[in-house]
Coordinates of C-alpha atoms in Angstrom, one line a residue:
Chain A
M24 CA 0.0 0.0 0.0
A25 CA 1.2 3.5 -0.8
D26 CA 2.4 5.7 2.1
P27 CA -0.8 7.3 3.5
S28 CA 1.1 10.5 4.4
S29 CA 4.6 11.9 4.4
G30 CA 5.0 11.3 8.2
I31 CA 5.4 12.8 11.6
E32 CA 8.5 14.7 12.4
I33 CA 9.4 15.7 16.0
A34 CA 12.6 17.7 16.5
A35 CA 14.1 18.3 20.0
A36 CA 10.6 18.7 21.5
S37 CA 10.2 19.3 25.2
V38 CA 7.0 19.5 27.2
V39 CA 6.8 20.8 30.7
L40 CA 3.4 20.4 32.5
G41 CA 3.3 22.5 35.6
D42 CA 6.9 22.3 36.8
R43 CA 7.4 18.7 35.7
P44 CA 9.3 18.0 32.5
V45 CA 7.2 15.3 30.8
L46 CA 9.1 15.0 27.5
T47 CA 12.7 16.1 27.2
G48 CA 14.4 16.9 23.9
L49 CA 12.5 14.2 22.0
S50 CA 13.4 13.7 18.3
L51 CA 11.5 11.2 16.2
R52 CA 10.7 10.7 12.5
L53 CA 7.7 8.4 12.1
T54 CA 7.0 7.2 8.5
E55 CA 5.8 3.6 9.1
R56 CA 2.2 2.6 8.6
R57 CA 1.8 1.0 12.0
I58 CA 3.7 2.5 14.9
G59 CA 3.4 1.4 18.6
I60 CA 4.5 3.5 21.5
L61 CA 5.1 1.5 24.7
G62 CA 5.6 2.8 28.1
R63 CA 4.5 2.7 31.7
N64 CA 1.9 4.9 33.3
G65 CA 3.4 8.4 33.6
S66 CA 6.1 7.8 30.9
G67 CA 4.8 10.7 28.8
K68 CA 3.2 8.6 26.1
T69 CA -0.2 10.3 26.3
T70 CA 1.5 13.7 26.3
L71 CA 3.4 12.6 23.2
L72 CA 0.1 11.7 21.5
R73 CA -1.5 15.1 22.5
L74 CA 1.7 16.8 21.1
I75 CA 1.3 15.0 17.7
A76 CA -2.4 15.8 17.6
G77 CA -1.7 19.5 18.1
L78 CA -3.7 19.6 21.3
I79 CA -0.7 21.0 23.1
A80 CA 2.4 22.8 21.8
P81 CA 6.0 21.9 22.8
Q82 CA 7.8 24.5 25.0
T83 CA 10.9 24.0 22.8
G84 CA 11.4 22.2 19.5
T85 CA 9.0 21.6 16.6
V86 CA 6.3 19.1 15.6
R87 CA 5.3 18.6 12.0
V88 CA 2.7 16.2 10.6
D89 CA 2.8 15.8 6.8
G90 CA 4.7 19.1 6.8
F91 CA 2.3 21.3 8.9
D92 CA 2.3 22.4 12.5
P93 CA -0.6 20.6 14.1
F94 CA -0.9 23.1 17.0
A95 CA -0.9 26.3 14.9
D96 CA -2.7 25.1 11.8
R97 CA -5.9 23.6 13.1
R98 CA -7.6 23.4 9.8
A99 CA -4.8 21.3 8.3
A100 CA -4.8 19.2 11.5
L101 CA -8.5 18.4 11.3
A102 CA -8.0 17.0 7.8
G103 CA -4.7 15.3 8.7
I104 CA -5.0 13.8 12.1
G105 CA -7.7 12.1 14.2
I106 CA -7.2 11.1 17.8
L107 CA -9.1 8.5 19.7
F108 CA -9.1 9.4 23.4
Q109 CA -8.6 6.7 26.0
N110 CA -11.9 7.5 27.7
P111 CA -14.7 7.8 25.3
D112 CA -16.7 9.9 27.8
H113 CA -14.0 12.6 27.5
Q114 CA -14.4 12.6 23.7
I115 CA -18.2 12.5 23.3
L116 CA -19.6 16.0 23.3
F117 CA -23.1 15.6 22.0
P118 CA -26.3 14.0 23.4
T119 CA -27.2 11.8 20.5
V120 CA -25.2 9.5 18.2
E121 CA -25.8 11.3 15.0
E122 CA -25.0 14.7 16.4
E123 CA -21.7 13.3 17.7
L124 CA -20.8 11.9 14.3
A125 CA -22.0 15.0 12.4
F126 CA -20.0 17.5 14.5
G127 CA -16.5 16.9 13.0
L128 CA -17.9 16.9 9.5
A129 CA -19.7 20.2 10.1
Q130 CA -16.4 21.6 11.5
Q131 CA -14.7 20.5 8.2
G132 CA -17.1 22.7 6.4
L133 CA -20.1 20.6 5.6
S134 CA -23.6 22.0 6.3
Q135 CA -25.4 20.5 9.3
S136 CA -27.9 18.6 7.0
E137 CA -25.1 17.2 4.8
A138 CA -23.1 16.2 7.9
L139 CA -26.2 14.4 9.4
A140 CA -26.8 12.7 6.1
R141 CA -23.2 11.5 6.0
A142 CA -23.4 10.4 9.6
N143 CA -26.5 8.4 8.9
A144 CA -25.0 6.8 5.8
A145 CA -22.0 5.8 7.8
L146 CA -24.1 4.2 10.5
A147 CA -26.2 2.3 7.9
S148 CA -23.0 1.0 6.2
E149 CA -21.9 -0.4 9.6
A150 CA -25.3 -2.0 10.2
R151 CA -26.0 0.5 13.0
A152 CA -28.7 2.8 11.4
H153 CA -30.8 2.3 14.5
W154 CA -28.1 4.1 16.6
A155 CA -28.7 7.4 14.9
K156 CA -31.2 9.0 17.4
A157 CA -30.1 7.0 20.4
P158 CA -28.8 9.0 23.4
V159 CA -25.1 8.4 23.8
T160 CA -25.8 7.5 27.4
S161 CA -27.7 4.4 26.2
L162 CA -24.5 2.9 24.6
S163 CA -22.2 0.5 26.5
Q164 CA -18.6 1.4 27.0
G165 CA -17.5 -0.7 24.0
Q166 CA -20.2 0.9 21.9
R167 CA -19.0 4.3 22.9
H168 CA -15.5 3.4 21.9
Y169 CA -16.9 2.3 18.5
L170 CA -18.8 5.6 18.2
C171 CA -15.7 7.6 18.9
L172 CA -13.8 5.6 16.3
M173 CA -16.5 6.2 13.7
A174 CA -16.5 9.9 14.5
V175 CA -12.8 10.0 13.8
L176 CA -13.0 7.9 10.6
L177 CA -15.8 10.0 9.2
M178 CA -13.4 13.0 9.1
A179 CA -11.0 10.8 7.0
P180 CA -7.7 11.8 8.5
R181 CA -4.5 10.4 7.1
T182 CA -3.1 9.6 10.5
I183 CA -5.0 8.2 13.5
L184 CA -3.7 8.4 17.0
L185 CA -5.0 5.7 19.4
D186 CA -4.6 6.1 23.2
E187 CA -4.9 2.6 24.9
P188 CA -7.6 1.7 22.4
L189 CA -8.4 -1.7 23.8
A190 CA -8.1 -1.0 27.6
G191 CA -11.1 -1.9 29.6
L192 CA -13.1 -3.6 26.9
D193 CA -14.4 -7.1 27.0
L194 CA -12.6 -9.7 24.9
P195 CA -15.0 -10.0 21.9
T196 CA -15.1 -6.1 21.7
Q197 CA -11.3 -6.1 21.8
A198 CA -11.1 -8.6 19.0
R199 CA -13.6 -6.7 16.8
L200 CA -11.9 -3.4 17.3
A201 CA -8.5 -4.8 16.7
R202 CA -9.7 -6.3 13.4
R203 CA -11.2 -2.9 12.5
F204 CA -7.9 -1.1 13.2
A205 CA -5.9 -3.7 11.2
A206 CA -8.0 -3.1 8.1
L207 CA -7.6 0.7 8.2
P208 CA -5.5 2.2 5.4
Q209 CA -4.4 5.1 7.6
R210 CA -1.2 5.5 9.4
L211 CA -1.9 4.4 13.0
V212 CA 0.1 5.4 16.1
T213 CA -1.0 3.3 19.1
I214 CA 0.1 4.1 22.6
T215 CA -0.2 1.4 25.2
H216 CA 1.4 -0.2 28.2
D217 CA 0.5 -3.6 26.8
P218 CA 3.2 -5.1 24.5
A219 CA 0.7 -7.7 23.1
S220 CA -1.3 -5.0 21.3
V221 CA 1.7 -3.7 19.3
G222 CA 3.2 -7.0 18.3
D223 CA 2.1 -6.5 14.7
C224 CA 3.4 -3.0 14.3
D225 CA 6.2 -2.1 11.8
R226 CA 8.0 -0.1 14.5
V227 CA 7.8 0.0 18.3
I228 CA 9.2 2.9 20.5
W229 CA 9.6 2.4 24.2
L230 CA 9.2 5.6 26.1
D231 CA 10.5 5.9 29.6
A232 CA 10.4 9.1 31.7
G233 CA 9.9 11.2 28.7
R234 CA 12.9 9.8 26.7
I235 CA 13.2 7.0 24.2
A236 CA 14.5 3.8 25.9
A237 CA 14.4 1.7 22.8
D238 CA 13.3 2.0 19.2
G239 CA 13.0 -0.7 16.5
P240 CA 11.1 -3.6 15.2
P241 CA 8.7 -5.3 17.7
S242 CA 10.8 -8.5 17.7
R243 CA 13.7 -6.5 19.3
V244 CA 11.9 -3.8 21.5
I245 CA 9.1 -6.0 23.0
P246 CA 11.5 -8.5 24.7
L247 CA 13.6 -5.7 26.2
Y248 CA 10.5 -4.0 27.5
T249 CA 8.9 -7.1 28.9
A250 CA 12.1 -8.1 30.7
E251 CA 12.5 -4.7 32.2
M252 CA 8.8 -4.6 33.3
A253 CA 9.2 -8.0 34.9
R254 CA 12.3 -6.8 36.7
I255 CA 10.6 -3.6 38.0
G256 CA 7.4 -5.6 38.9
A257 CA 9.5 -7.9 41.1
T258 CA 10.4 -4.9 43.3
D259 CA 8.2 -2.1 44.6
A260 CA 6.8 -0.8 41.2
D261 CA 4.9 2.3 41.9
A262 CA 6.2 4.0 45.0
D263 CA 7.9 7.0 43.3
L264 CA 5.9 10.2 42.9
A265 CA 6.2 12.3 39.8
G266 CA 7.9 15.7 40.3
Chain B
M5 CA -21.0 13.5 28.9
L6 CA -24.6 12.9 29.9
T7 CA -27.6 14.9 28.9
L8 CA -31.2 15.6 29.6
T9 CA -32.3 14.3 26.2
L10 CA -35.2 11.8 26.4
P11 CA -35.2 8.4 24.7
V12 CA -38.8 9.1 23.4
E13 CA -39.8 11.7 20.8
T14 CA -42.9 13.8 21.4
A15 CA -44.7 16.6 19.5
L16 CA -42.7 19.2 21.4
H17 CA -39.5 17.7 19.9
R18 CA -40.8 18.8 16.5
V19 CA -41.3 22.5 17.5
S20 CA -38.3 24.6 16.4
A21 CA -35.8 25.6 19.1
A22 CA -36.2 29.2 18.3
A23 CA -40.0 28.9 18.8
K24 CA -39.5 27.3 22.2
L25 CA -37.0 30.0 23.3
A26 CA -39.5 32.6 22.2
G27 CA -42.2 30.7 24.1
I28 CA -40.2 30.8 27.3
A29 CA -39.5 34.5 26.9
G30 CA -43.2 35.1 26.4
L31 CA -44.1 33.0 29.4
G32 CA -41.7 35.1 31.4
V33 CA -43.5 38.3 30.3
I34 CA -46.9 36.8 31.1
L35 CA -45.7 35.7 34.6
G36 CA -44.5 39.2 35.2
L37 CA -47.8 40.8 34.3
T38 CA -49.8 39.1 37.0
A39 CA -49.3 39.0 40.7
D40 CA -52.3 36.8 41.5
P41 CA -51.1 33.7 43.2
V42 CA -54.2 31.7 42.1
L43 CA -53.6 32.5 38.5
L44 CA -49.9 31.7 38.8
A45 CA -50.7 28.4 40.5
A46 CA -53.0 27.6 37.6
V47 CA -50.2 28.4 35.0
F48 CA -47.9 26.2 37.1
A49 CA -50.4 23.3 37.0
G50 CA -50.8 23.8 33.3
L51 CA -47.1 23.4 32.9
W52 CA -47.3 20.1 34.6
L53 CA -49.9 19.0 32.1
A54 CA -47.4 19.9 29.3
Y55 CA -45.1 17.3 30.8
L56 CA -47.6 14.4 30.5
P57 CA -46.8 13.7 26.8
L58 CA -43.2 13.0 27.9
G59 CA -44.4 9.9 29.7
P60 CA -45.3 9.1 33.3
V61 CA -41.6 8.7 34.3
E62 CA -40.7 12.2 33.3
A63 CA -43.9 13.8 34.6
A64 CA -43.3 12.1 38.0
R65 CA -39.7 13.4 37.9
L66 CA -40.7 17.1 37.8
P67 CA -41.1 17.5 41.5
R68 CA -37.6 16.1 42.1
R69 CA -36.1 18.4 39.5
L70 CA -37.9 21.3 41.2
W71 CA -36.6 20.2 44.6
L72 CA -33.2 21.4 43.4
L73 CA -34.5 24.9 44.0
W74 CA -35.2 24.4 47.7
P75 CA -32.5 26.7 49.0
F76 CA -33.9 29.6 46.9
V77 CA -37.5 28.8 48.1
L78 CA -36.2 28.7 51.6
V79 CA -34.4 32.1 51.4
I80 CA -37.2 33.9 49.5
G81 CA -40.0 32.3 51.5
G82 CA -38.2 33.1 54.8
W83 CA -37.5 36.7 53.8
H84 CA -41.1 37.4 52.9
L85 CA -42.4 35.6 56.1
V86 CA -40.1 37.9 58.2
R87 CA -41.3 40.9 56.3
G88 CA -44.9 39.8 56.8
T89 CA -45.6 39.5 53.0
P90 CA -46.3 35.8 52.5
E91 CA -48.4 36.3 49.4
A92 CA -45.7 38.3 47.6
G93 CA -43.2 35.5 48.5
L94 CA -45.6 32.9 47.1
V95 CA -45.8 34.9 43.9
V96 CA -42.1 35.0 43.4
I97 CA -41.7 31.3 44.2
L98 CA -44.4 30.3 41.8
R99 CA -42.9 32.4 39.0
M100 CA -39.5 30.8 39.7
L101 CA -40.8 27.2 39.7
T102 CA -42.8 27.8 36.6
M103 CA -39.9 29.3 34.7
F104 CA -37.5 26.5 35.8
G105 CA -40.1 23.9 34.8
A106 CA -40.6 25.5 31.4
A107 CA -36.8 25.8 30.8
T108 CA -36.3 22.1 31.8
L109 CA -39.1 21.1 29.4
M110 CA -37.4 23.0 26.6
L111 CA -34.1 21.3 27.3
L112 CA -35.7 17.9 27.5
T113 CA -37.3 18.3 24.1
T114 CA -34.7 20.1 22.1
R115 CA -31.7 18.5 20.4
F116 CA -28.4 20.1 21.1
D117 CA -27.7 20.9 17.5
A118 CA -31.1 22.6 17.2
L119 CA -30.3 24.7 20.3
L120 CA -26.9 25.6 18.9
A121 CA -28.4 26.6 15.6
A122 CA -31.0 28.7 17.4
F123 CA -28.4 30.5 19.4
S124 CA -26.3 31.1 16.3
S125 CA -29.2 32.7 14.4
L126 CA -30.4 34.8 17.3
L127 CA -26.8 36.2 17.7
R128 CA -26.3 36.6 14.0
P129 CA -27.0 40.4 14.0
L130 CA -24.0 40.8 16.4
E131 CA -21.7 39.5 13.7
R132 CA -21.7 43.0 12.2
L133 CA -20.1 44.3 15.3
G134 CA -17.2 41.8 14.7
L135 CA -18.2 39.4 17.4
P136 CA -17.3 35.7 16.8
V137 CA -21.0 34.6 16.8
N138 CA -20.4 30.8 16.2
R139 CA -18.0 30.6 19.1
I140 CA -20.4 32.5 21.4
A141 CA -23.3 30.2 20.4
L142 CA -21.1 27.2 21.0
A143 CA -20.2 28.5 24.4
L144 CA -23.8 29.2 25.3
A145 CA -25.0 25.8 24.1
M146 CA -22.1 24.1 26.0
A147 CA -23.1 25.9 29.2
V148 CA -26.6 24.6 28.9
R149 CA -25.3 21.1 28.2
F150 CA -23.1 21.1 31.2
I151 CA -26.0 21.4 33.7
P152 CA -27.0 17.7 33.5
V153 CA -23.3 16.7 33.2
L154 CA -22.5 18.4 36.5
T155 CA -25.7 17.0 38.1
Q156 CA -24.4 13.6 37.2
R157 CA -20.9 14.3 38.6
A158 CA -22.5 15.5 41.8
S159 CA -24.5 12.3 42.2
D160 CA -21.3 10.3 41.4
L161 CA -19.4 12.1 44.1
A162 CA -22.2 11.6 46.6
E163 CA -22.1 7.9 45.7
A164 CA -18.3 7.7 46.2
W165 CA -18.8 9.4 49.6
R166 CA -21.6 7.0 50.7
A167 CA -19.4 4.0 49.7
R168 CA -16.9 5.0 52.4
S169 CA -18.7 7.1 55.0
A170 CA -21.8 6.6 57.2
R171 CA -22.1 10.4 57.6
K172 CA -24.0 12.7 55.3
A173 CA -21.8 14.5 52.7
R174 CA -23.7 17.9 52.6
H175 CA -21.5 20.9 51.8
R176 CA -18.3 18.8 52.0
L177 CA -18.8 17.8 48.3
L178 CA -18.9 21.4 47.1
V179 CA -15.1 21.7 46.6
P180 CA -14.7 18.3 44.9
L181 CA -17.7 19.3 42.7
A182 CA -16.1 22.6 41.8
I183 CA -12.9 20.8 40.9
A184 CA -14.9 18.2 38.9
A185 CA -16.5 21.0 36.9
L186 CA -13.1 22.4 36.0
D187 CA -11.9 18.9 35.1
E188 CA -15.1 18.4 32.9
A189 CA -14.4 21.7 31.2
D190 CA -10.8 20.7 30.5
H191 CA -11.9 17.5 28.8
A192 CA -14.6 19.2 26.8
A193 CA -12.1 21.8 25.6
E194 CA -9.7 19.2 24.5
A195 CA -12.4 17.1 22.8
L196 CA -13.6 20.3 20.9
R197 CA -10.1 21.2 19.9
A198 CA -9.5 17.7 18.5
R199 CA -12.3 18.0 16.1
S200 CA -12.9 21.7 15.6
A201 CA -11.0 24.7 14.4
L202 CA -13.2 27.1 16.4
V203 CA -11.4 26.5 19.7

């Protein structure tokens, strides 16, 4: 398959949240189709995802996605990048399914009626036409995840960022979503603490304390990561406080 | 986020949001024109009838929604009792309950996108003054949408309290609730930014 976009380029980027440095002098060039970012809780991986999505700007350094600055150029970012939040309740803004799906399309310039028509067509093509008028509160957690993914896909971004996309879902839902992700033509960047879900990636980056601990094919990075996690887990794993 | 939207559709859902907003404004004027407690009580009872098409569950829920206003009823009622003007107090309280009930009815039967569109068109004349009308409309509609969200957060907090305490929470949840509101606003801002160039 042709390269879906020219790639993500991060040059010497640092992010400080409050007084705490979260990412320090990070440089990465991501051009693969399937990229996994591994790390423990608090390693800075969600911050890295928000940086790539343009939700935050780096204090120093630059971020470019397909050549544009995702923080400054929001119109380009809307067309270029979609982000699936870890918690669907933080992503869903609207009371009904079709409004939620139509919102992003309307923001991309479609009229509300066109956006609603597209949202309904998308639901119908996924055999979920009956969801259109349903209150989002009536959906299960897995269904809300699915709704968020549909909302992102409708905007047809070239790159999709996934934050722990399978965490907290039951096994059949995990299998169905994983199948859906695998079939997407877009570039996918998945962040997770679970090495099993990045085993099929073209490239895996292990992030630790805001720096790159290892970077390479999953066959090389995952064993290193797993061994280190087992070593830490054997001692007192989570006594240290951030900051 | 959670909402007031009902799972059933009624005739009121098909009335335009602008018409409902105008209706509420009109009701406010009418309530201001009369100070007869009997007449006001009749209008209030009429409002309850308007809830019946929403189904027995929602109609029965109205008293509980109105119960939210008890601190205001207490302060206004108390003040007028002290002043020796109980009838004037009753008039103010009836007006307040009726307007609250009417506004809740509108929120229950109006889709968020319709409300957003109504705010946008009402504010449209201000565009000539250079005001960012779409952003203001979005902010107004979001503020309305946050009411049920925060109500839900409050009841979640109360539940978390009850899970670990035998005492009543009362005012002790106010600070956590204020923090939860800021937290909720942060998440909404980020979710908006992720899919909109307006923010």
